[in-house]
PDB file of C-alpha atoms in Angstrom:
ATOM      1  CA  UNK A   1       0.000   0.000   0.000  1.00 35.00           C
ATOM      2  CA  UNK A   2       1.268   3.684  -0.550  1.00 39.00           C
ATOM      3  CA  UNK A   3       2.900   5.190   1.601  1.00 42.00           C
ATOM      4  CA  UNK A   4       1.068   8.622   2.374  1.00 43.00           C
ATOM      5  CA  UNK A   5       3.159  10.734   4.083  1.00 54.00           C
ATOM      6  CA  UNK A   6       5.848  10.732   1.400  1.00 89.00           C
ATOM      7  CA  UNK A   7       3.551  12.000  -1.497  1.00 96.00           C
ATOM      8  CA  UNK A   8       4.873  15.682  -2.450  1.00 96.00           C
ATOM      9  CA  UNK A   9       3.483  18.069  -4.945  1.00 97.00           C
ATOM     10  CA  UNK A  10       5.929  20.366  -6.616  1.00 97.00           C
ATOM     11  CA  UNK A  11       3.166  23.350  -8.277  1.00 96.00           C
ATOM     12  CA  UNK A  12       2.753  26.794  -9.172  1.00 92.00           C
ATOM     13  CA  UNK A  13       0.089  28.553  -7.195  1.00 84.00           C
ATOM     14  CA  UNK A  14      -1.967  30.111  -9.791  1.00 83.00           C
ATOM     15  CA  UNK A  15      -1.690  27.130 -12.330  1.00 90.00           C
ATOM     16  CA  UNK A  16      -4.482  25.278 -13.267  1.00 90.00           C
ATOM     17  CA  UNK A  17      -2.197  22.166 -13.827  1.00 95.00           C
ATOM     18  CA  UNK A  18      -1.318  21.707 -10.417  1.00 94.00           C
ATOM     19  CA  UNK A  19      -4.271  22.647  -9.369  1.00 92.00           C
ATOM     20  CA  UNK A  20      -5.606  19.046 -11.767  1.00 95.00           C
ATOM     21  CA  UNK A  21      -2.800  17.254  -9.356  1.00 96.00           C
ATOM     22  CA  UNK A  22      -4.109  18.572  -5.690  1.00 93.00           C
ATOM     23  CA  UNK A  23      -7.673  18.293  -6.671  1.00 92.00           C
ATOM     24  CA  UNK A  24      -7.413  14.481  -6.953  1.00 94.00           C
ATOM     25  CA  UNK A  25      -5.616  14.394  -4.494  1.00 94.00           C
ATOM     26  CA  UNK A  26      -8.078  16.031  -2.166  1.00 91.00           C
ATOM     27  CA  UNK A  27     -10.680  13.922  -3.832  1.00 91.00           C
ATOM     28  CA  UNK A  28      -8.850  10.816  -2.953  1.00 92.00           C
ATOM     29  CA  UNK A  29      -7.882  11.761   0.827  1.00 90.00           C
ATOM     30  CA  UNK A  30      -3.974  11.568   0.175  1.00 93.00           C
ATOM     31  CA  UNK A  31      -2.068  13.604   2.544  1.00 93.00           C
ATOM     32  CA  UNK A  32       0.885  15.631   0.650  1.00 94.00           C
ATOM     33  CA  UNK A  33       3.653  17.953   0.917  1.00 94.00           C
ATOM     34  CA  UNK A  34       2.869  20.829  -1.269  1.00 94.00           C
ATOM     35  CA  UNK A  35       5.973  22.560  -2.299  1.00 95.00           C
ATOM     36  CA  UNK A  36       5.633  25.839  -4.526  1.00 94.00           C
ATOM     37  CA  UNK A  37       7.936  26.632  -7.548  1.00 96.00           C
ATOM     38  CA  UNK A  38       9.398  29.865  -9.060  1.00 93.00           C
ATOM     39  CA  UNK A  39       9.484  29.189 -12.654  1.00 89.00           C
ATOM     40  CA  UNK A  40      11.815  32.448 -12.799  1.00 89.00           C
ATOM     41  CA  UNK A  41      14.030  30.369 -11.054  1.00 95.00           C
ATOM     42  CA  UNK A  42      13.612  27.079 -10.597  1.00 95.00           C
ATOM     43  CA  UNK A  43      14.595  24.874  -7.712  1.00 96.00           C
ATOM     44  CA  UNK A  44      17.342  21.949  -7.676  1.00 96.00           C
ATOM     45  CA  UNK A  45      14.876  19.889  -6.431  1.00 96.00           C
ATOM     46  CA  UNK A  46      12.406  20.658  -9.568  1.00 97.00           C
ATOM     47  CA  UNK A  47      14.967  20.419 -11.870  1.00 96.00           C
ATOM     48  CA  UNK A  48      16.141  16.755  -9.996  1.00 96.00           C
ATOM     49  CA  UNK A  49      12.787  15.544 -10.770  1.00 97.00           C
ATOM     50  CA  UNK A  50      11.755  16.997 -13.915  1.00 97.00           C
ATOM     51  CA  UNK A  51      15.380  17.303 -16.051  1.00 96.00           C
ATOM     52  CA  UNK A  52      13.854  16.404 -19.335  1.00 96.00           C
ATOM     53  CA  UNK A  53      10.733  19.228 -19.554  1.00 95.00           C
ATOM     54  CA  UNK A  54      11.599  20.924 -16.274  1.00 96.00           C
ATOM     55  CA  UNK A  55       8.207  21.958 -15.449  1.00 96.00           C
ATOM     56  CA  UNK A  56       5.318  21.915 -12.881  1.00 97.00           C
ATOM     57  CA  UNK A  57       3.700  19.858 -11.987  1.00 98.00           C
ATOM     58  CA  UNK A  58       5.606  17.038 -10.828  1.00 98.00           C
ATOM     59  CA  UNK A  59       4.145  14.611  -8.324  1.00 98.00           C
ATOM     60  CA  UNK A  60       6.978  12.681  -6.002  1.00 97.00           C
ATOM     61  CA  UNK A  61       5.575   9.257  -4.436  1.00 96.00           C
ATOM     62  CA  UNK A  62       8.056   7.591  -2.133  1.00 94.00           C
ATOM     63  CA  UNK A  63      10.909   9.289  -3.937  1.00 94.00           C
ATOM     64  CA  UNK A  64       9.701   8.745  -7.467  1.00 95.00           C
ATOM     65  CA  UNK A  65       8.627  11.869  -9.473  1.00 97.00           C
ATOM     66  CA  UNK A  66       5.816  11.586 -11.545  1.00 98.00           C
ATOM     67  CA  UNK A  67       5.334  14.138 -14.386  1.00 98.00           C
ATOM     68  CA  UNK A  68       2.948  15.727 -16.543  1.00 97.00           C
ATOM     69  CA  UNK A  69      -0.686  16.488 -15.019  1.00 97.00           C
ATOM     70  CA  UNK A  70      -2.622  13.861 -17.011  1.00 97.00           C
ATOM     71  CA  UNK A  71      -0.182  11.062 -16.434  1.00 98.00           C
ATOM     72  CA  UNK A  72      -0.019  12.063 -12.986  1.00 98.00           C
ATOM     73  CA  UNK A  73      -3.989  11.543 -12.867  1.00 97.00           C
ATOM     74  CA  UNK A  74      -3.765   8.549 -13.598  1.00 96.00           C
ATOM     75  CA  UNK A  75      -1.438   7.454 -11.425  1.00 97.00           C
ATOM     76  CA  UNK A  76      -3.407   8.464  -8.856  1.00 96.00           C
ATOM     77  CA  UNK A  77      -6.261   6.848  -9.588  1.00 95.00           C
ATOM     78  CA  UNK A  78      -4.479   3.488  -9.797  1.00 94.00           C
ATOM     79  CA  UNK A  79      -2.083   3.998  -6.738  1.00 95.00           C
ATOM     80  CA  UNK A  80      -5.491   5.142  -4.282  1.00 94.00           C
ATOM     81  CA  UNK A  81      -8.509   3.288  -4.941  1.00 87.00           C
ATOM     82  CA  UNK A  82     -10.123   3.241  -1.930  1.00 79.00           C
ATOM     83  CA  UNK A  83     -12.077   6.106  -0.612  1.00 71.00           C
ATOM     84  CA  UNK A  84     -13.173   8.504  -3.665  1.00 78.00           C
ATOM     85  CA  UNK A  85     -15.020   6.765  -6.617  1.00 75.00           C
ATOM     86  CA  UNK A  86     -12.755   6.253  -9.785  1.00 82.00           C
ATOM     87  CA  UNK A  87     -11.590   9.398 -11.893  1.00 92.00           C
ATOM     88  CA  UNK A  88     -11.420   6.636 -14.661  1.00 94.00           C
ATOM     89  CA  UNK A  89     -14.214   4.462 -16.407  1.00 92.00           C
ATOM     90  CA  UNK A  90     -14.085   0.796 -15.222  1.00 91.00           C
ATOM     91  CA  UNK A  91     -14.664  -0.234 -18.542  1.00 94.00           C
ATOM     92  CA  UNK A  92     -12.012  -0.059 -21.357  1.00 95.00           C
ATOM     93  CA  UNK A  93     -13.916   1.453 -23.940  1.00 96.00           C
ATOM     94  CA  UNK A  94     -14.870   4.566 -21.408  1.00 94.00           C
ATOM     95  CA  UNK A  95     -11.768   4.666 -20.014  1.00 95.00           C
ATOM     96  CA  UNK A  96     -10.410   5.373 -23.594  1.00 97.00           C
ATOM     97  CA  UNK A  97     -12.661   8.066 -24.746  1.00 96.00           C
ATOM     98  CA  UNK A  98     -11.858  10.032 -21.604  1.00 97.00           C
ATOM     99  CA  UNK A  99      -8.625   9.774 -22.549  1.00 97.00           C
ATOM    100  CA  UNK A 100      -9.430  11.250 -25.966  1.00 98.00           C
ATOM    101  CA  UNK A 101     -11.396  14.028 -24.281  1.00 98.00           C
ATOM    102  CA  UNK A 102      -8.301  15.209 -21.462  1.00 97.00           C
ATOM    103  CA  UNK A 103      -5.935  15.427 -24.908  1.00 97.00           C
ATOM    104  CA  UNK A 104      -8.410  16.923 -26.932  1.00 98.00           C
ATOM    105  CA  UNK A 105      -8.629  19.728 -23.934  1.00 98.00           C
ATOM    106  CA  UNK A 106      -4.839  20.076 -23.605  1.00 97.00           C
ATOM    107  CA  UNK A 107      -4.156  19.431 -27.545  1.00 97.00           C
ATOM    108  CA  UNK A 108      -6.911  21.523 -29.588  1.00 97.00           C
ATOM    109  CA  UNK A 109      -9.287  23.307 -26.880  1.00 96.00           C
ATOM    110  CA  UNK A 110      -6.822  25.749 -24.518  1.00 95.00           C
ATOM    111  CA  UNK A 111      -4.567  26.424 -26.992  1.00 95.00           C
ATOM    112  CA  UNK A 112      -7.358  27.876 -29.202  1.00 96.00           C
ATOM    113  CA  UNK A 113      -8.603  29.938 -26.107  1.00 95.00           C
ATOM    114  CA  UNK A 114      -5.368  31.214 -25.309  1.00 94.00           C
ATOM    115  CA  UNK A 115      -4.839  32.427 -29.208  1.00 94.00           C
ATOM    116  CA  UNK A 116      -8.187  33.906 -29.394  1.00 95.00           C
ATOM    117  CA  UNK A 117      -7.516  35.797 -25.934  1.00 94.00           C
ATOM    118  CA  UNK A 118      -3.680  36.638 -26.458  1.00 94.00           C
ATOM    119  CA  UNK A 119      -2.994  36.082 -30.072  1.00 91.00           C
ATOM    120  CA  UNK A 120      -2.073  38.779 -32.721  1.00 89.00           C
ATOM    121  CA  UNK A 121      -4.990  41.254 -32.853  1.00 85.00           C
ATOM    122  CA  UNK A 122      -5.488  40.233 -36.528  1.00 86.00           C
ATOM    123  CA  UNK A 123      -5.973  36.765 -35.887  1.00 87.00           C
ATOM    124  CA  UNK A 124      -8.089  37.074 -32.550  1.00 89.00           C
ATOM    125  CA  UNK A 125     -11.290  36.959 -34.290  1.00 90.00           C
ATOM    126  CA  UNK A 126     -10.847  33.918 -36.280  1.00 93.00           C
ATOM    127  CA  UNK A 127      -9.163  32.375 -33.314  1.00 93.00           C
ATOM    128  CA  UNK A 128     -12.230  32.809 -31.311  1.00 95.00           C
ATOM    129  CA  UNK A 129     -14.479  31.115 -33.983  1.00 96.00           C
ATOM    130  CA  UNK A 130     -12.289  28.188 -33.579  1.00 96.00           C
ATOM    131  CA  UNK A 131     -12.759  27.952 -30.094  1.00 97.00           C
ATOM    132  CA  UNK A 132     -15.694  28.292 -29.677  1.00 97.00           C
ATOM    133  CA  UNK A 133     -16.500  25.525 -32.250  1.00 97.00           C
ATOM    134  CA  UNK A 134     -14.391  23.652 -30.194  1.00 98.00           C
ATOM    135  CA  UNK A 135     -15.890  24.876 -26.820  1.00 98.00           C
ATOM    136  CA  UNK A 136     -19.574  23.597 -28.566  1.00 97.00           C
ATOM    137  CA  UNK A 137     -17.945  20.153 -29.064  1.00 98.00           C
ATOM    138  CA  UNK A 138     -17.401  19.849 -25.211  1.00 97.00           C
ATOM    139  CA  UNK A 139     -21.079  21.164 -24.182  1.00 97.00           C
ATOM    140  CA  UNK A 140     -22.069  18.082 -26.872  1.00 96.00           C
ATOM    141  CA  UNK A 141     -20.288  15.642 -25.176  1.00 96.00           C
ATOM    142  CA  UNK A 142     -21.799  16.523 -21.496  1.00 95.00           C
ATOM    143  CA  UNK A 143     -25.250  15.787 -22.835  1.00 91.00           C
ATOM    144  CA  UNK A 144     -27.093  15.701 -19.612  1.00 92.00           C
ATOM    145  CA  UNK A 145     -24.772  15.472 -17.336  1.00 94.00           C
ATOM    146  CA  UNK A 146     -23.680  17.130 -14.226  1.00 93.00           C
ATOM    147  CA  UNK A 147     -20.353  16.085 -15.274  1.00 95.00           C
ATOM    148  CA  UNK A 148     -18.151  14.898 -17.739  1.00 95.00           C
ATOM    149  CA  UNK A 149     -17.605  11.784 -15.320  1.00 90.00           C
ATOM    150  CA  UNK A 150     -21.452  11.347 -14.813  1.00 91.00           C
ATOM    151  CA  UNK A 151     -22.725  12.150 -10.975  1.00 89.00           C
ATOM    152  CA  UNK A 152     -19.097  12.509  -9.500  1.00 90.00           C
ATOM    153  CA  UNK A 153     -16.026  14.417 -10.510  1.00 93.00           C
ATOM    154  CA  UNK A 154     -13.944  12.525 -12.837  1.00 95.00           C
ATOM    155  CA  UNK A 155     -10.617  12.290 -15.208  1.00 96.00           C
ATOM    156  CA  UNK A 156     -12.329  14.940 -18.015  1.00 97.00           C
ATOM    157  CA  UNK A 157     -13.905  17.443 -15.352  1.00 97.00           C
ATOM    158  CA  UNK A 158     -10.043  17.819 -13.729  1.00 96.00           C
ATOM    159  CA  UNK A 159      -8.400  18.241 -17.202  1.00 97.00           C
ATOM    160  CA  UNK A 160     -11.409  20.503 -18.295  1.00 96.00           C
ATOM    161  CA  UNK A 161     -10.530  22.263 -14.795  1.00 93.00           C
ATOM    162  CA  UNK A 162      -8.463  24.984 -17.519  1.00 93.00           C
ATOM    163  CA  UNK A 163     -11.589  25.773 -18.874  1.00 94.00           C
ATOM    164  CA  UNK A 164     -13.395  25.944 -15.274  1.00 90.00           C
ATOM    165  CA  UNK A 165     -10.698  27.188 -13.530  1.00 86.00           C
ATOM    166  CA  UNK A 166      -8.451  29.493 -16.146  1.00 90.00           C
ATOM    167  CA  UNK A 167     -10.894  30.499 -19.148  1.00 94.00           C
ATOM    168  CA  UNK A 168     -13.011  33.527 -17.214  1.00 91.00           C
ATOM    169  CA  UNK A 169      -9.751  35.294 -16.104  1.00 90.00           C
ATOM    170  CA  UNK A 170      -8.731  34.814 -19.512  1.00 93.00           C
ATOM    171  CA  UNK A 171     -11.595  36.640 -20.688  1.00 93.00           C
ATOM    172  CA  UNK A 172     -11.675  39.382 -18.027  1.00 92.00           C
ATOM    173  CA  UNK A 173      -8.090  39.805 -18.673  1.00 91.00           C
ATOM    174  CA  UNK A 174      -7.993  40.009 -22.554  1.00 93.00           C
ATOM    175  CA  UNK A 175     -11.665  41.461 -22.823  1.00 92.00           C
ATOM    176  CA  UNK A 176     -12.639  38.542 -25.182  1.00 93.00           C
ATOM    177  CA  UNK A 177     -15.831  36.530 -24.299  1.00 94.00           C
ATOM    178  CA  UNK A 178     -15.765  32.931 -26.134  1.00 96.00           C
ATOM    179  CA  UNK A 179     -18.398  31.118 -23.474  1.00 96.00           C
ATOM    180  CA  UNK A 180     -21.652  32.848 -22.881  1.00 95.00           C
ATOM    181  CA  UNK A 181     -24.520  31.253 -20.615  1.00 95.00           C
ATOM    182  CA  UNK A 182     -26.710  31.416 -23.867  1.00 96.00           C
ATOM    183  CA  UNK A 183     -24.578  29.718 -26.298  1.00 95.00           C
ATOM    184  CA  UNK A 184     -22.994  27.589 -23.486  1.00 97.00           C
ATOM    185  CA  UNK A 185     -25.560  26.553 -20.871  1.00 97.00           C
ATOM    186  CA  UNK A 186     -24.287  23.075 -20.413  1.00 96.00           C
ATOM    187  CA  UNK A 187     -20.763  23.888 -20.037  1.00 97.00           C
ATOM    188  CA  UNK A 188     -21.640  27.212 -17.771  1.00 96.00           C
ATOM    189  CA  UNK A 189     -23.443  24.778 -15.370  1.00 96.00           C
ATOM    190  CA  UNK A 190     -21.114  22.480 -15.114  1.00 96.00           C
ATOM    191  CA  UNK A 191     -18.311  25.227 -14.299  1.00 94.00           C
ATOM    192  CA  UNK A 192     -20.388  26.357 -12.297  1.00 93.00           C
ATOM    193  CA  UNK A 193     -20.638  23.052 -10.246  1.00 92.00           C
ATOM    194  CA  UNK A 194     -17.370  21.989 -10.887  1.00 92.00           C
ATOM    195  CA  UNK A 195     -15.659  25.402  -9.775  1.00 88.00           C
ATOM    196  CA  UNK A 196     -18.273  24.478  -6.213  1.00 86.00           C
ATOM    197  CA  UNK A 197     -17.197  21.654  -5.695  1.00 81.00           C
ATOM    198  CA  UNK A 198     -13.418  22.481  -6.489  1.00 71.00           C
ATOM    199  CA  UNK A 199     -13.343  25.340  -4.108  1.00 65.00           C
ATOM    200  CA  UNK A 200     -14.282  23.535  -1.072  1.00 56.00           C
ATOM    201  CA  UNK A 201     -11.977  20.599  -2.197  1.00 61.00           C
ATOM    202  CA  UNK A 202      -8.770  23.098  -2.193  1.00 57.00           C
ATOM    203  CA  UNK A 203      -9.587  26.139  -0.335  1.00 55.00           C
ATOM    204  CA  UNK A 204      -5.995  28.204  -0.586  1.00 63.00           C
ATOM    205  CA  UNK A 205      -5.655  29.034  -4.443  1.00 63.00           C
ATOM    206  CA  UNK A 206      -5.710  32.659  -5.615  1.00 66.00           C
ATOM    207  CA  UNK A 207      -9.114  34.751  -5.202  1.00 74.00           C
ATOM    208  CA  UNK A 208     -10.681  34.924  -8.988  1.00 74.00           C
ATOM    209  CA  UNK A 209      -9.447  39.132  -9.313  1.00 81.00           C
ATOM    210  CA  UNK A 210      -5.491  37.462  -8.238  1.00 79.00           C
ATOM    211  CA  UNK A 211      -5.826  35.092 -10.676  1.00 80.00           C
ATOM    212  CA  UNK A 212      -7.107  37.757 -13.358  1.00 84.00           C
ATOM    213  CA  UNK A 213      -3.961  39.452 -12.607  1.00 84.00           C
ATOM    214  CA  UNK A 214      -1.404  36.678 -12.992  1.00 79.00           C
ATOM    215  CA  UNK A 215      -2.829  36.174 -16.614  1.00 85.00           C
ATOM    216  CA  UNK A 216      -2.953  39.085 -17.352  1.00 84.00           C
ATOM    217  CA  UNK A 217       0.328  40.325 -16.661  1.00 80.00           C
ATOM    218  CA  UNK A 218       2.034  37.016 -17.872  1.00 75.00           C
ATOM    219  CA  UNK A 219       0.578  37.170 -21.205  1.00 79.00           C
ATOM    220  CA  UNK A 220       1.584  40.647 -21.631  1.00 73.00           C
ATOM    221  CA  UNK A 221       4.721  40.189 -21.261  1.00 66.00           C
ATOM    222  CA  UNK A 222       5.046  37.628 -23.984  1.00 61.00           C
TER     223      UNK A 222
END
C-alpha cells in the first residue's frame, strides 16, 4: 500500500495544472507535501525531478517523481482506490474516450482559447471562432450530465478544470468573451458546479481578481 506521508506536490500557485494534481488528491484523501515553484528560477529539487521538460507539476511518491498532469492523474487513480469513486471508467472502452477528451482539452481546446484571448490582434477573431466551435464540441459531449464523469467528478472534469478554472480570467483579462450562458448553458453549469465543488476541495488558491492578474500580466509580457 502507498505510503502517504511521502507523497509531495511540486506546483505553481496560480496554475491550473497543479491545481488538476491537488484536486485528486483532495478527492482521494492523500495527505501531501505541497511545495511551490518559481518558474523564474527554478529549484534543484524541480529540476532533480523533472530534467527532461523541467516543469510543474511534478508529483513525487516515495521518492519517485511523476510528471505531466494527465499522467499524474492517472497514477493516482491506480495507486489510491479506496475512498473517492474512480476518476477513470471501469470499462475499457470509457476509459479510452476520456482519454481522448483530457488530450483533446490540452491538444486543440486551450490552446485555441489562449490564441483567441492573447494572439495577434489580426488573428483574434478567427481564433475565437475556432474555439468556440471547439468549446460547442465539449457542451455536446456533457449531454445531460452534471459532469463529464457522470454524478461525480472525474478524469475529463479535472483536465477541463483549464476551462473551469483558467478560461473567465482569460476573458476578463484580454476582454474577449468565447463562453456565454446562452450559447454555453451546459458547459456554464457544469463550471459552475465543478468550480463548487473544487473550491471547497482546495480552499488556498488565488481569489478569482489574483488570478485575473497573474494572466494578465504574464501574457503581456510575452
Amino acid at each position: 500500500m502507498a505510503e502517504d506521508h511521502e507523497v509531495v506536490v511540486f506546483g505553481v500557485w496560480g496554475s491550473a495544472y497543479s491545481r488538476r494534481v491537488e484536486t485528486a488528491l483532495k478527492l482521494k484523501g492523500v495527505p501531501y507535501k505541497y511545495i511551490e515553484e518559481d518558474l523564474s528560477k527554478k529549484s534543484p529539487s524541480l529540476l532533480k525531478y523533472n530534467p527532461i521538460h523541467k516543469k510543474i507539476p511534478v508529483l513525487v511518491h516515495n521518492g519517485k517523481p511523476i510528471v505531466e498532469s494527465l499522467v499524474i492523474l492517472e497514477y493516482i487513480d491506480e495507486t489510491w482506490q479506496e475512498g473517492y469513486s474512480l476518476l477513470m471508467p471501469k470499462d475499457p472502452y470509457q476509459r479510452a474516450l476520456a482519454r481522448f477528451w483530457a488530450k483533446f482539452i490540452d491538444d486543440k481546446c486551450f490552446p485555441a482559447i489562449v490564441k483567441a484571448c492573447w494572439g495577434e490582434e489580426q488573428e483574434r477573431e478567427k481564433a475565437g471562432e475556432e474555439a468556440v466551435e471547439l468549446l460547442k464540441l465539449l457542451e455536446k459531449e456533457l449531454q445531460e450530465k452534471r459532469f463529464f464523469g457522470g454524478e461525480n467528478i472525474g478524469m475529463v472534469d479535472i483536465a477541463a478544470n483549464v476551462i473551469g478554472f483558467s478560461l473567465g480570467a482569460h476573458e476578463e483579462a484580454s476582454g474577449v468573451k468565447l463562453m456565454t450562458r446562452e450559447k454555453f448553458p451546459k458547459l456554464c453549469n457544469w463550471r459552475d458546479d465543478f468550480m463548487s465543488k473544487s473550491a471547497a476541495i482546495k480552499k488556498d488558491g488565488p481569489s478569482e481578481e489574483e488570478f485575473i492578474s497573474i494572466v494578465r500580466n504574464y501574457y503581456r509580457k510575452k
